[in-house]
């Protein structure tokens, strides 16, 4: 729990016409060591001064997050990078040039000015330059370096709208900047540059194929390979059961007909046992489910929509109070890597293959 319950200021901000006085207030709060939630293009972040150990401690307390799970430091200017790292490998520079500002986080060796409170005791630091205008302005006004995990309570799905942040963190942080729904909806791709060949520690909007066209060979952290959940992922945050709704979630994977038939059978059984059932699906097969609390997160033809609506749907199931959720798999060509990574974690790796 945070020290005391505090009054959370909630402010709507138009990203294309930002109220400068409001942004100045938000920047001042960061500099004073308080916490401000803000929109980024991926998910909402919970920001504090990355170079102030007390701010980082407050972030862990507000989220109820284990303090060995390091935070990402957000910058708005490439010239600010050298101060917080001891080296920038050539490939990291190349990737930054191609993908920043954007949904990319790089792991680099940390400089002394970055406190261990921010890096969870590690000698490396995660750095990202977001593209969202509100995020960028807040970083500039807040001193240049903002530590920001996703702005959810630890273990809950990441927030893609300011209402989600309010649900989880009202009374625990100084301010919430509401810039509307985010664009991507899944957290940034994390790439580790502390080894010769870059390693993806968390898949995201920028997928492996895209990174390989820019960098040559890129590896996947073995802890992410879905068939073997026993190997520990290198990014500490990826080890926790995460992104999870309160209901028990199972993924049903296979051809369309077998999947819908299996989900309908499971739904009938669960309902007969007195349970309420949520079904997570896409437009293409929604009509095949006559029962259950059916949530359509988009069309399989538009991966961006599916990614953007996934976390909100998991929260909506919570709000509806369902006991179990059956989800289709979303192994889509571009973002399937990232979507299935989050869905599998939300399901605690429970998959039925049909
Ligand atoms: O899109 C995003 O990255 C969002 C927005 C707010 O920028 N932030 C975000 O932060 O997702 P968070 O704290 O929810 O996830 C950070 C992840 C965790 O899995 C953490 O373990 C990993 O990054 N991480 C941070 N520093 C690391 C380091 N030095 N080495 C390995 N993994 C690290
Ligand atoms: Mg998170």
mmCIF file of C-alpha atoms in Angstrom, residues 34-202:
data_model
loop_
_atom_site.group_PDB
_atom_site.id
_atom_site.type_symbol
_atom_site.label_atom_id
_atom_site.label_comp_id
_atom_site.label_asym_id
_atom_site.label_seq_id
_atom_site.Cartn_x
_atom_site.Cartn_y
_atom_site.Cartn_z
ATOM 1 C CA UNK A 34 5.203 12.732 -7.186
ATOM 2 C CA UNK A 35 3.612 10.336 -9.683
ATOM 3 C CA UNK A 36 1.682 11.233 -12.839
ATOM 4 C CA UNK A 37 -0.036 8.711 -15.143
ATOM 5 C CA UNK A 38 0.093 9.641 -18.824
ATOM 6 C CA UNK A 39 -0.766 8.215 -22.244
ATOM 7 C CA UNK A 40 1.859 6.719 -24.537
ATOM 8 C CA UNK A 41 1.295 5.122 -27.943
ATOM 9 C CA UNK A 42 1.531 1.627 -26.371
ATOM 10 C CA UNK A 43 -0.269 1.740 -22.994
ATOM 11 C CA UNK A 44 -0.689 4.311 -20.202
ATOM 12 C CA UNK A 45 2.428 4.759 -18.078
ATOM 13 C CA UNK A 46 2.844 5.624 -14.393
ATOM 14 C CA UNK A 47 5.563 8.269 -14.394
ATOM 15 C CA UNK A 48 8.047 9.375 -11.768
ATOM 16 C CA UNK A 49 11.492 11.009 -11.890
ATOM 17 C CA UNK A 50 13.767 8.145 -13.007
ATOM 18 C CA UNK A 51 16.832 9.644 -11.325
ATOM 19 C CA UNK A 52 15.122 10.046 -7.942
ATOM 20 C CA UNK A 53 15.176 6.826 -5.882
ATOM 21 C CA UNK A 54 12.231 8.005 -3.760
ATOM 22 C CA UNK A 55 10.084 8.385 -6.879
ATOM 23 C CA UNK A 56 10.863 4.866 -8.003
ATOM 24 C CA UNK A 57 10.014 3.523 -4.541
ATOM 25 C CA UNK A 58 6.686 5.331 -4.777
ATOM 26 C CA UNK A 59 5.992 3.718 -8.151
ATOM 27 C CA UNK A 60 6.460 0.221 -6.698
ATOM 28 C CA UNK A 61 4.275 1.076 -3.721
ATOM 29 C CA UNK A 62 1.473 2.563 -5.848
ATOM 30 C CA UNK A 63 1.376 -0.456 -8.172
ATOM 31 C CA UNK A 64 1.934 -3.057 -5.465
ATOM 32 C CA UNK A 65 4.785 -4.259 -7.651
ATOM 33 C CA UNK A 66 7.754 -6.361 -6.483
ATOM 34 C CA UNK A 67 10.797 -4.071 -6.321
ATOM 35 C CA UNK A 68 13.040 -6.517 -8.211
ATOM 36 C CA UNK A 69 11.018 -5.820 -11.369
ATOM 37 C CA UNK A 70 12.854 -2.955 -13.095
ATOM 38 C CA UNK A 71 11.290 0.162 -14.619
ATOM 39 C CA UNK A 72 11.703 1.589 -18.124
ATOM 40 C CA UNK A 73 13.328 5.037 -18.346
ATOM 41 C CA UNK A 74 11.580 7.248 -20.915
ATOM 42 C CA UNK A 75 13.449 9.995 -22.753
ATOM 43 C CA UNK A 76 12.312 12.526 -25.355
ATOM 44 C CA UNK A 77 15.637 13.449 -26.920
ATOM 45 C CA UNK A 78 18.459 11.280 -28.303
ATOM 46 C CA UNK A 79 20.983 13.714 -26.776
ATOM 47 C CA UNK A 80 19.777 12.644 -23.332
ATOM 48 C CA UNK A 81 20.696 8.987 -23.839
ATOM 49 C CA UNK A 82 24.501 9.142 -23.256
ATOM 50 C CA UNK A 83 24.057 10.477 -19.697
ATOM 51 C CA UNK A 84 22.255 7.345 -18.454
ATOM 52 C CA UNK A 85 24.187 4.546 -20.210
ATOM 53 C CA UNK A 86 27.900 3.650 -20.354
ATOM 54 C CA UNK A 87 27.856 2.400 -23.950
ATOM 55 C CA UNK A 88 25.658 2.552 -27.048
ATOM 56 C CA UNK A 89 26.480 -0.390 -29.346
ATOM 57 C CA UNK A 90 26.313 0.323 -33.081
ATOM 58 C CA UNK A 91 23.232 -1.874 -33.546
ATOM 59 C CA UNK A 92 21.393 -0.090 -30.748
ATOM 60 C CA UNK A 93 22.153 3.252 -32.383
ATOM 61 C CA UNK A 94 20.868 1.938 -35.700
ATOM 62 C CA UNK A 95 17.649 0.655 -34.170
ATOM 63 C CA UNK A 96 17.068 3.884 -32.262
ATOM 64 C CA UNK A 97 17.450 5.843 -35.488
ATOM 65 C CA UNK A 98 14.951 3.605 -37.273
ATOM 66 C CA UNK A 99 12.353 3.094 -34.536
ATOM 67 C CA UNK A 100 12.508 6.016 -32.076
ATOM 68 C CA UNK A 101 10.329 7.696 -31.152
ATOM 69 C CA UNK A 102 8.175 4.583 -31.003
ATOM 70 C CA UNK A 103 7.259 1.300 -29.284
ATOM 71 C CA UNK A 104 10.835 0.093 -28.722
ATOM 72 C CA UNK A 105 12.707 -0.364 -25.434
ATOM 73 C CA UNK A 106 16.442 -1.102 -25.385
ATOM 74 C CA UNK A 107 18.435 -2.686 -22.551
ATOM 75 C CA UNK A 108 21.847 -1.029 -22.167
ATOM 76 C CA UNK A 109 24.532 -0.865 -19.437
ATOM 77 C CA UNK A 110 23.506 1.755 -16.886
ATOM 78 C CA UNK A 111 25.462 4.821 -15.803
ATOM 79 C CA UNK A 112 25.931 5.632 -12.099
ATOM 80 C CA UNK A 113 23.297 8.381 -12.100
ATOM 81 C CA UNK A 114 20.522 5.823 -12.623
ATOM 82 C CA UNK A 115 19.595 4.547 -9.168
ATOM 83 C CA UNK A 116 19.277 0.829 -8.455
ATOM 84 C CA UNK A 117 15.765 1.577 -7.206
ATOM 85 C CA UNK A 118 14.870 2.301 -10.845
ATOM 86 C CA UNK A 119 16.639 -0.735 -12.342
ATOM 87 C CA UNK A 120 15.486 -3.208 -9.715
ATOM 88 C CA UNK A 121 19.092 -3.735 -8.617
ATOM 89 C CA UNK A 122 20.393 -4.462 -12.149
ATOM 90 C CA UNK A 123 23.480 -2.899 -13.780
ATOM 91 C CA UNK A 124 21.509 -2.435 -16.977
ATOM 92 C CA UNK A 125 18.784 0.079 -17.756
ATOM 93 C CA UNK A 126 15.767 -0.159 -20.049
ATOM 94 C CA UNK A 127 15.322 2.978 -22.187
ATOM 95 C CA UNK A 128 12.466 3.994 -24.460
ATOM 96 C CA UNK A 129 11.605 7.132 -26.426
ATOM 97 C CA UNK A 130 7.820 7.260 -26.829
ATOM 98 C CA UNK A 131 6.138 9.027 -29.746
ATOM 99 C CA UNK A 132 2.941 10.187 -28.011
ATOM 100 C CA UNK A 133 2.977 14.007 -27.811
ATOM 101 C CA UNK A 134 1.689 14.111 -24.221
ATOM 102 C CA UNK A 135 4.367 11.662 -23.099
ATOM 103 C CA UNK A 136 7.077 13.637 -24.862
ATOM 104 C CA UNK A 137 5.989 16.966 -23.387
ATOM 105 C CA UNK A 138 5.747 15.499 -19.897
ATOM 106 C CA UNK A 139 9.264 14.066 -20.175
ATOM 107 C CA UNK A 140 10.638 17.452 -21.275
ATOM 108 C CA UNK A 141 8.868 19.324 -18.479
ATOM 109 C CA UNK A 142 9.607 16.643 -15.889
ATOM 110 C CA UNK A 143 13.391 16.869 -16.180
ATOM 111 C CA UNK A 144 14.167 14.592 -19.124
ATOM 112 C CA UNK A 145 14.039 11.131 -17.548
ATOM 113 C CA UNK A 146 10.746 9.535 -16.545
ATOM 114 C CA UNK A 147 10.551 6.011 -15.130
ATOM 115 C CA UNK A 148 7.245 4.516 -16.175
ATOM 116 C CA UNK A 149 5.830 1.044 -15.865
ATOM 117 C CA UNK A 150 2.356 0.419 -17.209
ATOM 118 C CA UNK A 151 -0.124 2.323 -15.017
ATOM 119 C CA UNK A 152 -2.029 -0.690 -13.673
ATOM 120 C CA UNK A 153 -2.015 -2.439 -10.329
ATOM 121 C CA UNK A 154 0.530 -5.250 -10.454
ATOM 122 C CA UNK A 155 -1.037 -8.352 -12.037
ATOM 123 C CA UNK A 156 -3.909 -6.559 -13.798
ATOM 124 C CA UNK A 157 -4.121 -5.952 -17.564
ATOM 125 C CA UNK A 158 -2.247 -2.832 -18.730
ATOM 126 C CA UNK A 159 -4.403 0.282 -19.157
ATOM 127 C CA UNK A 160 -5.314 1.398 -22.662
ATOM 128 C CA UNK A 161 -7.686 4.150 -21.473
ATOM 129 C CA UNK A 162 -7.475 6.640 -18.610
ATOM 130 C CA UNK A 163 -10.545 5.064 -16.938
ATOM 131 C CA UNK A 164 -8.500 1.879 -16.509
ATOM 132 C CA UNK A 165 -5.819 3.868 -14.702
ATOM 133 C CA UNK A 166 -8.440 5.472 -12.474
ATOM 134 C CA UNK A 167 -9.924 2.049 -11.659
ATOM 135 C CA UNK A 168 -6.549 0.814 -10.425
ATOM 136 C CA UNK A 169 -4.685 3.842 -9.063
ATOM 137 C CA UNK A 170 -7.209 6.443 -7.882
ATOM 138 C CA UNK A 171 -6.115 7.698 -4.457
ATOM 139 C CA UNK A 172 -2.593 6.355 -4.934
ATOM 140 C CA UNK A 173 -1.020 8.878 -7.328
ATOM 141 C CA UNK A 174 -0.997 12.660 -7.762
ATOM 142 C CA UNK A 175 -2.419 13.018 -11.271
ATOM 143 C CA UNK A 176 -3.875 11.222 -14.288
ATOM 144 C CA UNK A 177 -3.563 12.811 -17.738
ATOM 145 C CA UNK A 178 -6.399 11.524 -19.917
ATOM 146 C CA UNK A 179 -5.354 11.673 -23.573
ATOM 147 C CA UNK A 180 -7.947 9.205 -24.849
ATOM 148 C CA UNK A 181 -7.526 5.620 -26.008
ATOM 149 C CA UNK A 182 -3.975 4.553 -26.907
ATOM 150 C CA UNK A 183 -3.039 3.585 -30.426
ATOM 151 C CA UNK A 184 -1.205 0.250 -30.103
ATOM 152 C CA UNK A 185 -2.571 -1.313 -26.925
ATOM 153 C CA UNK A 186 0.331 -3.682 -26.141
ATOM 154 C CA UNK A 187 3.569 -2.749 -24.365
ATOM 155 C CA UNK A 188 6.757 -1.933 -26.289
ATOM 156 C CA UNK A 189 9.090 -4.516 -27.810
ATOM 157 C CA UNK A 190 12.093 -4.944 -25.472
ATOM 158 C CA UNK A 191 15.474 -5.691 -27.068
ATOM 159 C CA UNK A 192 18.532 -6.564 -24.992
ATOM 160 C CA UNK A 193 21.808 -5.180 -26.362
ATOM 161 C CA UNK A 194 24.088 -6.490 -23.627
ATOM 162 C CA UNK A 195 24.991 -9.519 -25.761
ATOM 163 C CA UNK A 196 26.643 -9.669 -29.182
ATOM 164 C CA UNK A 197 23.420 -10.752 -30.904
ATOM 165 C CA UNK A 198 20.396 -8.674 -29.840
ATOM 166 C CA UNK A 199 17.733 -10.605 -27.915
ATOM 167 C CA UNK A 200 13.988 -9.896 -27.793
ATOM 168 C CA UNK A 201 12.942 -10.041 -24.142
ATOM 169 C CA UNK A 202 9.331 -9.004 -24.775
#
